[in-house]
Short mmCIF file of C-alpha atoms in Angstrom, two decimals:
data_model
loop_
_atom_site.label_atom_id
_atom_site.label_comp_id
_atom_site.label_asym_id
_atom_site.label_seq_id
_atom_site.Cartn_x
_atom_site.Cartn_y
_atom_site.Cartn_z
CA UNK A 1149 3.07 10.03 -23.16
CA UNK A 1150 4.78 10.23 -19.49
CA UNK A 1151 3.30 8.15 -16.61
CA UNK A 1152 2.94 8.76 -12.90
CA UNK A 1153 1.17 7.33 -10.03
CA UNK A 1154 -1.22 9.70 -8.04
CA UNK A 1155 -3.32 8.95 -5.25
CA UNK A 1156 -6.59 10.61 -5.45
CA UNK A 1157 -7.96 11.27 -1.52
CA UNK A 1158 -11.48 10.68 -0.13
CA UNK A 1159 -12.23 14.22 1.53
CA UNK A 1160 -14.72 15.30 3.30
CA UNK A 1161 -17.69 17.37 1.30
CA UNK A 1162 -16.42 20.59 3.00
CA UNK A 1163 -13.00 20.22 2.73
CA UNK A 1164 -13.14 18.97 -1.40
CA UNK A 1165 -15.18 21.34 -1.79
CA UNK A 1166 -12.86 24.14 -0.10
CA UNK A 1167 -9.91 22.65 -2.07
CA UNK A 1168 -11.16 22.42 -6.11
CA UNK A 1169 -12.31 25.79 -5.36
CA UNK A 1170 -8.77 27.15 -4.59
CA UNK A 1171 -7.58 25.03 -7.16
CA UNK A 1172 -9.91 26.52 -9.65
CA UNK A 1173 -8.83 30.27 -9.33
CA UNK A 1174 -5.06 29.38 -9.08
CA UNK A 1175 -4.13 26.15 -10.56
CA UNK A 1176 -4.23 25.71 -14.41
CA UNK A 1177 -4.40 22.22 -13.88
CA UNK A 1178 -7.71 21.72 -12.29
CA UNK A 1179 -9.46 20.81 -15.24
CA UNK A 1180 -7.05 18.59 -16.14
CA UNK A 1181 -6.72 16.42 -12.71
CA UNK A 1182 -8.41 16.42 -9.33
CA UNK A 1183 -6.35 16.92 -6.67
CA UNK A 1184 -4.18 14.56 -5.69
CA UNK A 1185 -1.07 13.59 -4.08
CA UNK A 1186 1.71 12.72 -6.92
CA UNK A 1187 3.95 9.67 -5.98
CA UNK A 1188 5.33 8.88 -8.98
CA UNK A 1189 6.24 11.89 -10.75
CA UNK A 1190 5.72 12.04 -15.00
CA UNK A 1191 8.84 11.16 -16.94
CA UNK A 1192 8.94 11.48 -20.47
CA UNK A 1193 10.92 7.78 -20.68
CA UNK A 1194 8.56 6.71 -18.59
CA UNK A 1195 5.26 5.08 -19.82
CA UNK A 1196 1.98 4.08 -17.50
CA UNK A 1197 2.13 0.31 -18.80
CA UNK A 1198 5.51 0.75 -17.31
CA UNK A 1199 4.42 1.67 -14.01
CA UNK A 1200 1.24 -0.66 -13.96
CA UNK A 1201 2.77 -3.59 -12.28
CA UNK A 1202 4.84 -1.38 -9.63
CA UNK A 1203 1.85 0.30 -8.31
CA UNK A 1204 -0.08 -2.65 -8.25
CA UNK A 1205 2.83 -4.41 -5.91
CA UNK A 1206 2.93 -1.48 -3.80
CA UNK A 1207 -0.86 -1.13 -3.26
CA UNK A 1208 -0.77 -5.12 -2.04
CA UNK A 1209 1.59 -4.20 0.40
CA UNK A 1210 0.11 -1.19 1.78
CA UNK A 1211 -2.93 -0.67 3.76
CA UNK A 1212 -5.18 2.44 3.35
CA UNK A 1213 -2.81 6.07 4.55
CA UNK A 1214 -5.08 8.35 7.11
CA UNK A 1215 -3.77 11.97 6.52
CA UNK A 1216 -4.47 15.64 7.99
CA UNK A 1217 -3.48 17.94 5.79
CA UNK A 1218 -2.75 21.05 8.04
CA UNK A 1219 0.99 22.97 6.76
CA UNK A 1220 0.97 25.21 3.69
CA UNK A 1221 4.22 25.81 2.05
CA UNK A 1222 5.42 27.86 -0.95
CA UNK A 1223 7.42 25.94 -3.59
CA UNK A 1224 9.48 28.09 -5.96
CA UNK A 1225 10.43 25.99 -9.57
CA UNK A 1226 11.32 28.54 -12.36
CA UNK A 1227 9.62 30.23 -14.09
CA UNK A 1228 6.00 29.42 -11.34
CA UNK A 1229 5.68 29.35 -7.88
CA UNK A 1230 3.15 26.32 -6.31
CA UNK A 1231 1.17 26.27 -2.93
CA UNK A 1232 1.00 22.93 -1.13
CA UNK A 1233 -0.75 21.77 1.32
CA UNK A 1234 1.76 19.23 3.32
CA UNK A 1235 0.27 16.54 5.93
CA UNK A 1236 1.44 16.43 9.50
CA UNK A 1237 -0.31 13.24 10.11
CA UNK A 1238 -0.25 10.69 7.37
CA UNK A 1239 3.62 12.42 6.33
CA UNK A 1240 5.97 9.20 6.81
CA UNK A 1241 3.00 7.05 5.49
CA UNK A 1242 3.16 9.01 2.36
CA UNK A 1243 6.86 8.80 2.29
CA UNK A 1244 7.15 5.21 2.58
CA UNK A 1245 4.26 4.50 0.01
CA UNK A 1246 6.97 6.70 -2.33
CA UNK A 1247 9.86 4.58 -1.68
CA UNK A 1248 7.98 1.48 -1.81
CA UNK A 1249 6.77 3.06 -5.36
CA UNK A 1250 10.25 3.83 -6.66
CA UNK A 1251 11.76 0.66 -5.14
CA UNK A 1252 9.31 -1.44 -7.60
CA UNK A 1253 9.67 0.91 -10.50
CA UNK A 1254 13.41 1.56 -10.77
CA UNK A 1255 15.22 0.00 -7.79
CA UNK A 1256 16.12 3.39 -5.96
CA UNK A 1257 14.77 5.77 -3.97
CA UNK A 1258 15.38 8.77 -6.44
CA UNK A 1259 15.70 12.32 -4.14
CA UNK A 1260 14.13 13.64 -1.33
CA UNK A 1261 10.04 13.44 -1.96
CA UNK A 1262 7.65 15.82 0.27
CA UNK A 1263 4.47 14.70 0.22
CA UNK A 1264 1.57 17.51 -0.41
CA UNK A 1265 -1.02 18.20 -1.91
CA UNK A 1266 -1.15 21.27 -4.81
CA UNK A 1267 -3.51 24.02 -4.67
CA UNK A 1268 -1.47 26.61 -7.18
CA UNK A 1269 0.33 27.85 -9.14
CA UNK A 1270 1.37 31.34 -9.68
CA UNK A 1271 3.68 32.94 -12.57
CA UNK A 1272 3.99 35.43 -9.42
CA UNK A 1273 6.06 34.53 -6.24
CA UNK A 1274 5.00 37.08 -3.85
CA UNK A 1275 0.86 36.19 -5.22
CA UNK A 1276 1.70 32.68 -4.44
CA UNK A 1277 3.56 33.76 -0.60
CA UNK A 1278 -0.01 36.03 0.38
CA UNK A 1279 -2.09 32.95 -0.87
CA UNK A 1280 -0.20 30.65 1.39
CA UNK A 1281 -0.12 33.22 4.39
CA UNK A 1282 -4.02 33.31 3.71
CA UNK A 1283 -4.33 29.76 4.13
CA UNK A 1284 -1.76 29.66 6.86
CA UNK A 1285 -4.58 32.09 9.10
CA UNK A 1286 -7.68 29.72 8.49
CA UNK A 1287 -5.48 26.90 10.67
CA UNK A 1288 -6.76 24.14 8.20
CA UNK A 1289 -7.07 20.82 9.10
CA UNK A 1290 -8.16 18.98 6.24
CA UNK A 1291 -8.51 15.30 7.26
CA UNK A 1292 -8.72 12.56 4.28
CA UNK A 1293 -7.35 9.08 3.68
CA UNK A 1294 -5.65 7.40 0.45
CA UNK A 1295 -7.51 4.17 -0.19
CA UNK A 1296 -5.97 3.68 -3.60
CA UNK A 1297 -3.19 4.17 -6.33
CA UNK A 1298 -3.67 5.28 -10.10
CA UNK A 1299 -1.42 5.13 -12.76
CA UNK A 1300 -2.23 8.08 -15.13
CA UNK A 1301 -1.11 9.01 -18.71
CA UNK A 1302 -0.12 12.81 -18.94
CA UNK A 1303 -0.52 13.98 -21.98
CA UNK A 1304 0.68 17.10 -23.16
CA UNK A 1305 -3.26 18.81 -22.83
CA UNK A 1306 -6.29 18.26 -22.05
CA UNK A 1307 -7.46 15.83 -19.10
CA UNK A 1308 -4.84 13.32 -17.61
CA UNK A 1309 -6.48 10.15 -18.33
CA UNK A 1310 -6.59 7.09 -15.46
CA UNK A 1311 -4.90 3.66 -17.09
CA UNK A 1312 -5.88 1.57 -14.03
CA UNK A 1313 -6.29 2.31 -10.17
CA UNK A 1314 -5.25 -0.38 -7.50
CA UNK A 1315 -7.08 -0.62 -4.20
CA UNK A 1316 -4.86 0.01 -1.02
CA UNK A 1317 -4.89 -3.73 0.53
CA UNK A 1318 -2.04 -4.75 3.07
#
């Protein structure tokens, strides 16, 4: 089974609330995760007792990430289409907290990482461009923070199961 390190935000009420019920009607994967930012993305060569002791290095060496989560983007990655939500504040936090990740897991930096926040995804480009634009008109500000890392064990179905999770403490 493929690891990866998420980081599961505390939302407000309102705003989870607003967000698992997007995720409900156009993301297969809610039942299998809550949302979540992905910093360490699965690799099949990749195992979570692998990635155990470099999240729990980068979690001592980070302090809790404040975030608003206010851009919606469209990401197109054959054969679906995914809606993101993308912080403004919180962004570089989120980016370093990835490097700092990959740094302790392989030495590198790996390619360009955008951190957000997945509310779909759509079989159906142009569905998945008028969702966005109708999240685009609400002008959401979702405001959260990230006060931990988990390593999780993707399986190929049913729920992705949580190894261990590593308070944010620098």
């Amino acid at each position: 089974m493929a690891g990866a390190v998420v980081a599961f935000p505390t939302l407000g009420e309102a705003d989870a609330r607003l967000i698992e019920e997007i995720r409900r009607e156009h993301d297969p994967n809610a039942t299998r995760i809550a949302a979540h930012f992905t910093l360490v993305f699965p690799d099949p060569k990749v195992g979570a007792g692998d990635l155990l002791r470099p999240a729990a290095a980068a979690a001592r060496e980070t302090p809790p990430v404040a975030f608003v989560l206010r851009r919606v983007i469209v990401h197109h990655r054959a054969p679906d289409s995914y809606v993101f939500l993308v912080p403004d504040e919180g962004h570089g936090s989120l980016v370093r907290l990835h490097d700092r990740l990959r740094a302790h897991a392989t030495g590198g930096s790996g390619e360009a990482f955008l951190p957000h926040l997945t509310v779909a995804r759509l079989p159906d480009r142009d569905a998945a461009k008028a969702l966005a634009t109708r999240l685009a008109e609400r002008r959401l500000a979702v405001r959260g923070t990230i006060d931990a890392l988990s390593v999780v064990d993707v399986g190929a179905a049913g729920p992705v199961q949580t190894v261990e999770s590593f308070p944010l403490q620098a």
